[in-house]
Coordinates of C-alpha atoms in Angstrom, one line a residue:
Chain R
X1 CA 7.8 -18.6 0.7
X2 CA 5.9 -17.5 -2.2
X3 CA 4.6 -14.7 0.1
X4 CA 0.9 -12.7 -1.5
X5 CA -0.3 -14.4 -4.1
X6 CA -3.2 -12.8 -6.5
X7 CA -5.0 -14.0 -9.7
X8 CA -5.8 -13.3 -12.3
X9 CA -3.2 -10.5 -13.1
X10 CA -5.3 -9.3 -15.7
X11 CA -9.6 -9.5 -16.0
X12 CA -11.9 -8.1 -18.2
X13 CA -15.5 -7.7 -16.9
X14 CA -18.8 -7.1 -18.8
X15 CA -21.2 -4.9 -16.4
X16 CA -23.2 -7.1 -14.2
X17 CA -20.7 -9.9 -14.5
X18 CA -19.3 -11.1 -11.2
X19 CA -16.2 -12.8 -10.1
X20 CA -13.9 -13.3 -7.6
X21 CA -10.2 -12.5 -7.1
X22 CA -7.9 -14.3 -5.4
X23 CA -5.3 -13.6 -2.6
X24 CA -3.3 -16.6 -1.3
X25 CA -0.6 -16.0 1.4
X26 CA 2.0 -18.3 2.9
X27 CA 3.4 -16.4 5.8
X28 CA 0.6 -16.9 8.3
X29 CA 0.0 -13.6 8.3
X30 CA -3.6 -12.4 11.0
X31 CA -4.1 -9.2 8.7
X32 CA -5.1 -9.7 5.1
X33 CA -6.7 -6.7 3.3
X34 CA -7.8 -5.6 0.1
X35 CA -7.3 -2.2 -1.4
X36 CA -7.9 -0.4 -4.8
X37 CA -5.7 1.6 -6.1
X38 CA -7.0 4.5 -8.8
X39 CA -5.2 7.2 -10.7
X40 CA -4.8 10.7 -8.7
X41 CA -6.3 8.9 -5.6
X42 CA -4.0 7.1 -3.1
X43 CA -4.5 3.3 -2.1
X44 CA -8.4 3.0 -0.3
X45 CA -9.3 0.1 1.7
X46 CA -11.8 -2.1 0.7
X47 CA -11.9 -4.5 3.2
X48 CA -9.7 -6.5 5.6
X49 CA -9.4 -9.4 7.6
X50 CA -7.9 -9.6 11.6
X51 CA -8.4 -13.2 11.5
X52 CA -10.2 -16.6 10.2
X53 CA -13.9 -16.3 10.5
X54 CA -13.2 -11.9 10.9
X55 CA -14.1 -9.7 8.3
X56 CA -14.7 -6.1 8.9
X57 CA -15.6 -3.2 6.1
X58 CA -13.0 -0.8 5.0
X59 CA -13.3 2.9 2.9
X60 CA -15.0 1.5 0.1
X61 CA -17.0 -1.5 0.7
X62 CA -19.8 -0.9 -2.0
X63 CA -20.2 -3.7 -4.5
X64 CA -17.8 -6.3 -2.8
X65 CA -17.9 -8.9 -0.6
X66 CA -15.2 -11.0 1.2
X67 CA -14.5 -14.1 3.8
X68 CA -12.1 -15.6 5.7
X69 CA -12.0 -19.3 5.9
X70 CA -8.6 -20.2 6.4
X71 CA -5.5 -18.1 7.4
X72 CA -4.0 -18.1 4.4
X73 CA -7.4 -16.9 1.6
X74 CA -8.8 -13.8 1.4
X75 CA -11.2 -13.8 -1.9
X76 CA -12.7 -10.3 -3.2
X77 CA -16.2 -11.3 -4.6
X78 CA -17.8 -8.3 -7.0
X79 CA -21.3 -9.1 -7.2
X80 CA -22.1 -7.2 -9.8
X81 CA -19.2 -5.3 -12.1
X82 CA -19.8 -1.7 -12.5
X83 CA -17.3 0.1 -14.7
X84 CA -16.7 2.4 -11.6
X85 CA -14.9 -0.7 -10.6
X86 CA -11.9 -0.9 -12.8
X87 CA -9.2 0.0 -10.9
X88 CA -6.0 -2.0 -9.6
X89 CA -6.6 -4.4 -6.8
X90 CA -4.0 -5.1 -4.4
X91 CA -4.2 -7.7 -1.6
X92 CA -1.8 -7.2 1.4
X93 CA -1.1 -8.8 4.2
X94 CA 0.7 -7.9 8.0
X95 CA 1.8 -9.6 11.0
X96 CA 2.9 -7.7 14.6
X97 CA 6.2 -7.4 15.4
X98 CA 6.5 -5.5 19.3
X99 CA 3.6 -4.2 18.0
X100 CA 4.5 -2.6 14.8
X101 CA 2.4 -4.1 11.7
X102 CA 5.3 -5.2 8.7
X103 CA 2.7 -4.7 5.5
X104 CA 3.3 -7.3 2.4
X105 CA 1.8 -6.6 -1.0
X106 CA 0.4 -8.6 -3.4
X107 CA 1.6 -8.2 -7.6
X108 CA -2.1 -6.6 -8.1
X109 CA -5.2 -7.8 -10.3
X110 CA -5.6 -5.1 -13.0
X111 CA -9.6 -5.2 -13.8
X112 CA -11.3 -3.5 -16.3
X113 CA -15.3 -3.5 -16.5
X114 CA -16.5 -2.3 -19.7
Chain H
X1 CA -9.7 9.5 9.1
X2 CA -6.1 10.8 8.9
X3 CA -5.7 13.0 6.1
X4 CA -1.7 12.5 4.5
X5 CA 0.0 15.3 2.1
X6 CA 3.4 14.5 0.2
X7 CA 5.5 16.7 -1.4
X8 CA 6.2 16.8 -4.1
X9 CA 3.8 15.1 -6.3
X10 CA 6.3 14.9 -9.1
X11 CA 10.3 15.1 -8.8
X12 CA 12.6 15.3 -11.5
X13 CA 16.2 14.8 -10.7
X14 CA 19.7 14.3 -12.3
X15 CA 21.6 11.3 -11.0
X16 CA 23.6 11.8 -8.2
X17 CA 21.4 14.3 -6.8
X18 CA 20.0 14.8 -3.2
X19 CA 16.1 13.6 -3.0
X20 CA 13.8 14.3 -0.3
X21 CA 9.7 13.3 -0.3
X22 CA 8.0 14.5 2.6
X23 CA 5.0 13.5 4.4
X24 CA 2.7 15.1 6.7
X25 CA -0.4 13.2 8.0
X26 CA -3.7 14.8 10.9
X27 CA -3.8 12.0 13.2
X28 CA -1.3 10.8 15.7
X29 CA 0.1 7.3 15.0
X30 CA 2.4 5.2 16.0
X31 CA 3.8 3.8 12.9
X32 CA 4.7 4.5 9.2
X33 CA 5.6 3.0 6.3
X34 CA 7.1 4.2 3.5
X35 CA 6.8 2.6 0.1
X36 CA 7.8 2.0 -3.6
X37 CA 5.9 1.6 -6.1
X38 CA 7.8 1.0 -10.1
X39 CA 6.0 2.0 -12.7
X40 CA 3.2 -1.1 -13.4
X41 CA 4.6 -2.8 -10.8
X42 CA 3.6 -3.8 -7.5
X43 CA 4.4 -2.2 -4.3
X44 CA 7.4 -3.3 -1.7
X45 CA 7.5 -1.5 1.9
X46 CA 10.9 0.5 2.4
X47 CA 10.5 1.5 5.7
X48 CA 8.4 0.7 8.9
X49 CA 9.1 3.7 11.4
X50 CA 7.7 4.5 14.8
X51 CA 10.5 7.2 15.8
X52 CA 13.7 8.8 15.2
X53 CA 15.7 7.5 11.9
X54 CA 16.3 4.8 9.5
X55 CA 18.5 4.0 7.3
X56 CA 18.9 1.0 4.2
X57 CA 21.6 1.5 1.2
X58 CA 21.0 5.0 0.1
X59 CA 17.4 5.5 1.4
X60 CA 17.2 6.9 5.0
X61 CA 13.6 7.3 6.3
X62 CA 12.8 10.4 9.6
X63 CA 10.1 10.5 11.6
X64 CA 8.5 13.4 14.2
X65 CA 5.9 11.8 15.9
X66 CA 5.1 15.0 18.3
X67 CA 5.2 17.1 14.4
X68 CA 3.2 14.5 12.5
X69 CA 5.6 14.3 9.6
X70 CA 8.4 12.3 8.0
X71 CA 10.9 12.5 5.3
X72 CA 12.3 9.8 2.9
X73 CA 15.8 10.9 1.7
X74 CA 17.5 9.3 -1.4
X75 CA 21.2 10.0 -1.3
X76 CA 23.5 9.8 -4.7
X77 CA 20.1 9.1 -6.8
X78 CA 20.2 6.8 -9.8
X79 CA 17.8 5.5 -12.7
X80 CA 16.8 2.6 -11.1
X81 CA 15.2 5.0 -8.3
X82 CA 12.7 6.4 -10.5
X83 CA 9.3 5.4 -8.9
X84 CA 6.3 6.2 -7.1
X85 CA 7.2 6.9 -3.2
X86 CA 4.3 6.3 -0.7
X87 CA 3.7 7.6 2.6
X88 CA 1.4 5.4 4.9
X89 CA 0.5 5.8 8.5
X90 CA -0.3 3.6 10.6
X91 CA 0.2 0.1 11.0
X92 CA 1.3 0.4 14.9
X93 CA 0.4 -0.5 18.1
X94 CA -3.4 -0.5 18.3
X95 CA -4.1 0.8 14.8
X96 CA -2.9 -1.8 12.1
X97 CA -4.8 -0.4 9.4
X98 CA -3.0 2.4 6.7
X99 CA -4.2 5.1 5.4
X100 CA -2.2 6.2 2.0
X101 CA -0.7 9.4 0.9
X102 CA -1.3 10.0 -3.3
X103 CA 2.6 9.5 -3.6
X104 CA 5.5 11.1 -5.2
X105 CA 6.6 10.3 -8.5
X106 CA 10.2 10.7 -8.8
X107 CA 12.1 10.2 -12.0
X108 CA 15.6 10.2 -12.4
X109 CA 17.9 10.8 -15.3
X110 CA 20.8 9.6 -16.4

């Protein structure tokens, strides 16, 4: 298993640009969720996923969208870059085992917005 | 919204020594994870806990549900320890999401 999967590993973003990253996962995992991770600040959820088809907001939803189409995807959209947005992104996903959630992380998208 | 503390932000230790990161969190769960986190690297989950002790190599991981706190231990500490220790609740029975602590950095020296 290649486990969570996440491109690009690096991106550089002009304000107002928009792109997607990528989070691929193999284990077919139910929970898939995105978090950013800033200096001084712990890991805040963006948004996450308890299913195809289910998306729900997390902490910090502003200024980034997400779907679900298949099990496996779980694509972060910025619509619009703001460089309040550069940060590391980390997709994770979890299954339930007697009810207890074993978390799997991503390598992390480092973006920049300048 | 749980609300997590570590201590201590920052640990510096000789090798061989003792480590322990603690964790205190607001909001009863029924799960926690601990995790590592090297320095640019990405993060691997040490420990999922719901009560009482466990225990991998040299890391042992507590948990007092009815106290709302756990401990991460580190016995005979080496180099290759030094990174960023996370405490997360959560992640247990009806509550899968996590909410993070900031983390400890621990570095250890030769």
């Amino acid at each position: 298993n290649a486990g969570v999967t996440q491109t690009p590993k690096f991106q550089v973003l002009k304000t107002g640009q928009s792109m997607t990253l990528q989070c691929a996962q193999d284990m077919n995992h139910e929970y898939m969720s995105w978090y950013r991770q800033d200096p001084g600040m712990g890991l805040r959820l963006i948004h996450y996923s308890v299913g195809a088809g289910i998306t729900d907001q997390g902490e910090v939803p502003n200024g980034y969208n997400v779907s679900r189409s298949t099990t496996e995807d779980f694509p972060l959209r910025l619509l619009s870059a703001a460089p309040s947005q550069t940060s590391v992104y980390f997709c994770a996903s979890s299954y339930s085992l007697t009810g207890q959630y074993e978390q799997y992380f991503g390598p992390g998208t480092r973006l920049t917005v300048t | 919204k749980n609300e997590v503390e570590q201590s201590p932000q920052n640990l510096t230790a000789q090798e061989g020594e003792f480590i322990t990161i603690n964790c205190s969190y607001s909001v009863g769960i029924s799960a926690l994870h601990w995790l590592q986190q090297h320095p640019g690297g990405g993060i691997v989950s040490l420990f999922m806990l719901s009560s009482g002790k466990k225990k991998h190599g040299r890391l042992i991981a507590t948990i007092n549900i009815q106290e709302k706190h756990s401990s991460l231990h580190i016995t005979a500490s080496h180099p290759r320890d030094s990174a960023v220790y996370i405490c997360a609740p959560g992640g247990g029975g009806s509550n899968y999401k996590l909410t993070f602590g900031k983390g400890t950095l621990l570095t250890v020296n030769p």
